Coordinates of C-alpha atoms in Angstrom, one line a residue:
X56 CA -100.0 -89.6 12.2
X57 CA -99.0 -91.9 9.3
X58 CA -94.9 -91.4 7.9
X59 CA -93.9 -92.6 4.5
X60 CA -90.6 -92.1 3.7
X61 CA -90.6 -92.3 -0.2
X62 CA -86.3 -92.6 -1.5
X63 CA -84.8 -93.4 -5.1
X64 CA -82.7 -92.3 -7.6
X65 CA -82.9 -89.1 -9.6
X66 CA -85.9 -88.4 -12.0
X67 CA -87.0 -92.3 -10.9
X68 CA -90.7 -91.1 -10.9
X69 CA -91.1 -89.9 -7.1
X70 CA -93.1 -87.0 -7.7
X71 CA -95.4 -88.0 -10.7
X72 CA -96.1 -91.6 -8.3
X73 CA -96.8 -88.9 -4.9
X74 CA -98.9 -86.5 -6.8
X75 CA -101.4 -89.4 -8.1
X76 CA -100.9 -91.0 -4.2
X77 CA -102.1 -88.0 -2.8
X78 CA -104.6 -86.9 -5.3
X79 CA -106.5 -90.3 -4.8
X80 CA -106.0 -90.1 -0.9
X81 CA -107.6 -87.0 -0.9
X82 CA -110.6 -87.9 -2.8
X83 CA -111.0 -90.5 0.0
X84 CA -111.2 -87.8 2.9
X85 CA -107.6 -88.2 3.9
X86 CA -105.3 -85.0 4.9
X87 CA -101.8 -85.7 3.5
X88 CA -98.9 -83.4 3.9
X89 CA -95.8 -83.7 2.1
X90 CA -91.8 -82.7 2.7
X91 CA -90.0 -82.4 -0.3
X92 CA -86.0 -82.7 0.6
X93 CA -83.3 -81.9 -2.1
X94 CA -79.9 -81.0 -2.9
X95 CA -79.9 -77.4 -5.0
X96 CA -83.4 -76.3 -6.3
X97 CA -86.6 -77.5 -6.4
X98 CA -90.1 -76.3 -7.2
X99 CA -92.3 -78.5 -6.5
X100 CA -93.4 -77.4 -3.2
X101 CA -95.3 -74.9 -5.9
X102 CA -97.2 -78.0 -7.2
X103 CA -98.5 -79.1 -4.0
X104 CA -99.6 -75.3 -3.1
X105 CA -101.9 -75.7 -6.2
X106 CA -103.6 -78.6 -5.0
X107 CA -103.7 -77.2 -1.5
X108 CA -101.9 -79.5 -0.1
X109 CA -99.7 -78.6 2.7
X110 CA -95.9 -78.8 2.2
X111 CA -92.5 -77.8 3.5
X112 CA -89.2 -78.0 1.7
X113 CA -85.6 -78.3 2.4
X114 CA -82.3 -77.7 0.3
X115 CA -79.5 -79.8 2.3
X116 CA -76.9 -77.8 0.2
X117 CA -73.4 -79.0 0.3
X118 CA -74.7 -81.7 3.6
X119 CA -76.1 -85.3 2.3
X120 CA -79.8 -85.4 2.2
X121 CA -80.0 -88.0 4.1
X122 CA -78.0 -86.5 6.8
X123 CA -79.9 -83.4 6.3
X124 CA -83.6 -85.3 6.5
X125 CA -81.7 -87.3 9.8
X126 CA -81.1 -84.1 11.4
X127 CA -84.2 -82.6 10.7
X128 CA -87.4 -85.5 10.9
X129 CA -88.6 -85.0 14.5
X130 CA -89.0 -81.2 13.3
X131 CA -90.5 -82.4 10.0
X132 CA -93.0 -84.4 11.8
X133 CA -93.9 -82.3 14.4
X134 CA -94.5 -79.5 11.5
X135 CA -97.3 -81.8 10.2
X136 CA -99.0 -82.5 13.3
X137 CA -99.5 -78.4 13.8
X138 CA -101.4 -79.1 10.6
X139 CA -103.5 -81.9 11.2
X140 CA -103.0 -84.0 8.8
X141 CA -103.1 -87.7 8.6
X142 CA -100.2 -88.9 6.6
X143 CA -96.7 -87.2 6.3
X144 CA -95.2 -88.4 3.1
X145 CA -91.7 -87.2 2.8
X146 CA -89.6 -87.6 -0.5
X147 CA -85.9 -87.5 -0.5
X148 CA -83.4 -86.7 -3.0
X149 CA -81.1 -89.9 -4.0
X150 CA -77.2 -89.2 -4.2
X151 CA -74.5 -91.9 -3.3
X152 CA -76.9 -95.0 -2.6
X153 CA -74.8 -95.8 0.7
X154 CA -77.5 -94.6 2.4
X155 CA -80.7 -95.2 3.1
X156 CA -83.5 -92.4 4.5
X157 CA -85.4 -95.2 6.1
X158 CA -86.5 -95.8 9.9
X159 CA -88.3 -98.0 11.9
X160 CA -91.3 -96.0 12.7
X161 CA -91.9 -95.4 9.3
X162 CA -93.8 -97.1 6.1
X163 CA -91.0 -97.1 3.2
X164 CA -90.9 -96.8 -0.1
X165 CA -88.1 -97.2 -2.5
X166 CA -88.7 -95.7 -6.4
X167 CA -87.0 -97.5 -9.0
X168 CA -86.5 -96.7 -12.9
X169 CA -87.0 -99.8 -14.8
X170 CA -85.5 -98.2 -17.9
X171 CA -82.3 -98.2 -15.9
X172 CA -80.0 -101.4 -16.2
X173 CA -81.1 -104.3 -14.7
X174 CA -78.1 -104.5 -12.7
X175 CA -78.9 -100.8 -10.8
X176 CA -81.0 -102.2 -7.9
X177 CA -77.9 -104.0 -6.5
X178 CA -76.1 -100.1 -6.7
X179 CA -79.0 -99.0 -4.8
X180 CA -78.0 -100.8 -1.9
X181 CA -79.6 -100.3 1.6
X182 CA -82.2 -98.1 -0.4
X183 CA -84.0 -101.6 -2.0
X184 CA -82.9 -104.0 1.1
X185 CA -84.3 -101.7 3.6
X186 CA -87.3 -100.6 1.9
X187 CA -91.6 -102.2 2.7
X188 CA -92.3 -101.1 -0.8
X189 CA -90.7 -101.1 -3.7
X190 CA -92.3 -99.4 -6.3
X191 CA -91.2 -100.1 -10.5
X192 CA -92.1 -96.7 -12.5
X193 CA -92.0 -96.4 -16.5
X194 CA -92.9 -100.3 -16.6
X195 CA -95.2 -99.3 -19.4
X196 CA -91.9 -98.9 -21.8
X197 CA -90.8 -102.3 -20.6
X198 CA -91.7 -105.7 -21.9
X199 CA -93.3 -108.0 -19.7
X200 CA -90.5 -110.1 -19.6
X201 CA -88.4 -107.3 -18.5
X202 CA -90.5 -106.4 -15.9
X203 CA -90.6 -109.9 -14.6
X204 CA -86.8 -110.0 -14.3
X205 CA -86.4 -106.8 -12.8
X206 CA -89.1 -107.8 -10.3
X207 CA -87.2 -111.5 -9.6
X208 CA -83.9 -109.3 -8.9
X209 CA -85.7 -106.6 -6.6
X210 CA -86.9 -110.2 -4.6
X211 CA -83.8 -111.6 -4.1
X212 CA -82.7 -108.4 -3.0
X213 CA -85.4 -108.1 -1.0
X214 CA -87.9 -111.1 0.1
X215 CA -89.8 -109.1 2.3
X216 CA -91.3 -106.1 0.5
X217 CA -94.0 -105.3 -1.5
X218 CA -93.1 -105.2 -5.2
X219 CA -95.8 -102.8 -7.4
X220 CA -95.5 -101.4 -10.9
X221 CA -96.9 -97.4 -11.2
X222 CA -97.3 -95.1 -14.2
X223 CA -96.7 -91.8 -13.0
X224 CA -98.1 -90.5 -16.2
X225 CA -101.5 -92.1 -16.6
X226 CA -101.3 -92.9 -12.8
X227 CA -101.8 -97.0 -13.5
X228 CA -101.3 -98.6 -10.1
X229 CA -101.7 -95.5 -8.2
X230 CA -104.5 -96.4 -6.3
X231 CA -103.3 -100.4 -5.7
X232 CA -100.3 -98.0 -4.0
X233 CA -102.3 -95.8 -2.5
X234 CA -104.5 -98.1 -0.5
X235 CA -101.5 -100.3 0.7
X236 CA -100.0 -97.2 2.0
X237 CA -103.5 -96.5 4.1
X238 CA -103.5 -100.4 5.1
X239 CA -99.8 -100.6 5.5
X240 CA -98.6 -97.7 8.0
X241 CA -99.5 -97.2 11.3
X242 CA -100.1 -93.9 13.1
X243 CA -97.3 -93.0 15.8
X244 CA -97.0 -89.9 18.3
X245 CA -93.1 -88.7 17.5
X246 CA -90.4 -89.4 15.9
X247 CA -87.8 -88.9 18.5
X248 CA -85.9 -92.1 19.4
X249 CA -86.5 -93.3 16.0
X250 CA -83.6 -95.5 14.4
X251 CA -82.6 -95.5 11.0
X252 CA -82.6 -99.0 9.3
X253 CA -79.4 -98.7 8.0
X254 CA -76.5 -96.7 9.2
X255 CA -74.6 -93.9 7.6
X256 CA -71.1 -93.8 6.5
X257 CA -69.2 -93.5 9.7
X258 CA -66.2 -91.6 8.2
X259 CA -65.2 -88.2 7.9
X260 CA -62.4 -86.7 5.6
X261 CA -61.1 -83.2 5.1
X262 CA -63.5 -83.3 2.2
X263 CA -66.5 -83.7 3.9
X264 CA -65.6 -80.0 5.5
X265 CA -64.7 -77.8 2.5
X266 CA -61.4 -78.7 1.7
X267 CA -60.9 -78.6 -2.5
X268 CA -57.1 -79.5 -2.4
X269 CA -55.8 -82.6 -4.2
X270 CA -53.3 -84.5 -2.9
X271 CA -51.7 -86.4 0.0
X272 CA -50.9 -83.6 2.1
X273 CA -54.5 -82.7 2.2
X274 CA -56.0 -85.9 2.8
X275 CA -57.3 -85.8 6.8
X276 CA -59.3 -87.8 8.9
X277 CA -60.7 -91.3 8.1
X278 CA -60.1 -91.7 4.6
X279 CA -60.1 -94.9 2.2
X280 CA -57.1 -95.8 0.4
X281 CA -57.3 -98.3 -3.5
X282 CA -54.4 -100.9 -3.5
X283 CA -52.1 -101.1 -6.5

């Protein structure tokens, strides 16, 4: 079975750029499947059920969601292969940008805003360096010369990737996408033994386990300390 991992920042035009993906890939005779990881609340798992598409979801609560996707992919993939389908897409919720969802068994896609500044794929860190394709939504607000100089800085970030514009409204570039992700991914068996392309923060802190107290006599563990 195919895995795309699809990442980026909130309200970046992951869902509108899936729900095209999907719809074409299913007019082709494909079986797509879809996880849909976030922090809170979500409904679009309901979307999905309307097109009959099958779908799981998972809330990672007060855990990262890219700890909580970590924890939980070989369960997530074996999940879809009980359903038969031939590409797994899984879209993840984008919090702190020192991570990155991405592994090496997987076709990746990072999601990014081009009405955001032109300076927020460097914040995105590991998320745009790490990433096969990167893919520039709401380009059709954007002058061209805008989009050129967003695309020049998402290069030097990242030589290797795929750079492609998508309107998840009128679904422009959708198919171009689409048909890269079909010729782009390659079927594997499992998941397990999978490594992430990037790692994830290594520290813990009093913080990370509850604690709401401010101050030094509360600070535990490895934490990270400003000079003055």
């Amino acid at each position: 079975m195919n895995t795309i991992i699809i990442g980026g920042g909130p309200s970046s035009g992951k869902t509108s750029m899936l729900l095209h993906i999907i719809s074409y890939m299913t007019h082709c005779g494909l079986k797509p499947s879809v996880c849909k990881i976030d922090c809170i609340k979500s409904n679009d798992d309901l979307i999905y059920k309307s097109m009959n598409i099958p779908v799981i979801q998972g809330l990672s609560d007060s855990i990262c969601p890219d700890h909580f996707l970590a924890t939980n992919l070989p369960d997530i993939f074996m999940w879809s292969t009980k359903n038969s389908c031939t590409h797994l897409f899984i879209e993840t919720a984008g919090l702190c940008n020192r991570c990155a969802p991405f592994t090496d068994k997987t076709l990746n896609i990072c999601v990014i805003d081009s009405m955001s500044s032109i300076k927020s794929p460097e914040k995105l860190g590991p998320l745009v360096t790490t990433a096969d394709i990167i893919s520039m939504t709401k380009t059709d607000v954007i002058s061209q010369a805008e989009r050129e100089v967003l695309s020049y800085h998402l290069s030097k970030l990242n030589p290797t990737a795929e750079i492609i514009c998508i309107n998840g409204l009128s679904g422009f570039g959708s198919q171009t996408l689409a048909n890269l992700i079909i010729n782009k991914s390659n079927s594997i068996e499992d998941l397990e033994g999978s490594k992430l392309k990037y790692p994830m923060p290594s520290a813990n802190c009093a913080y990370c386990v509850g604690e709401i107290r401010i101050g030094k006599d509360y600070q535990q563990g490895m934490i990270n300390k400003m000079s003055f």
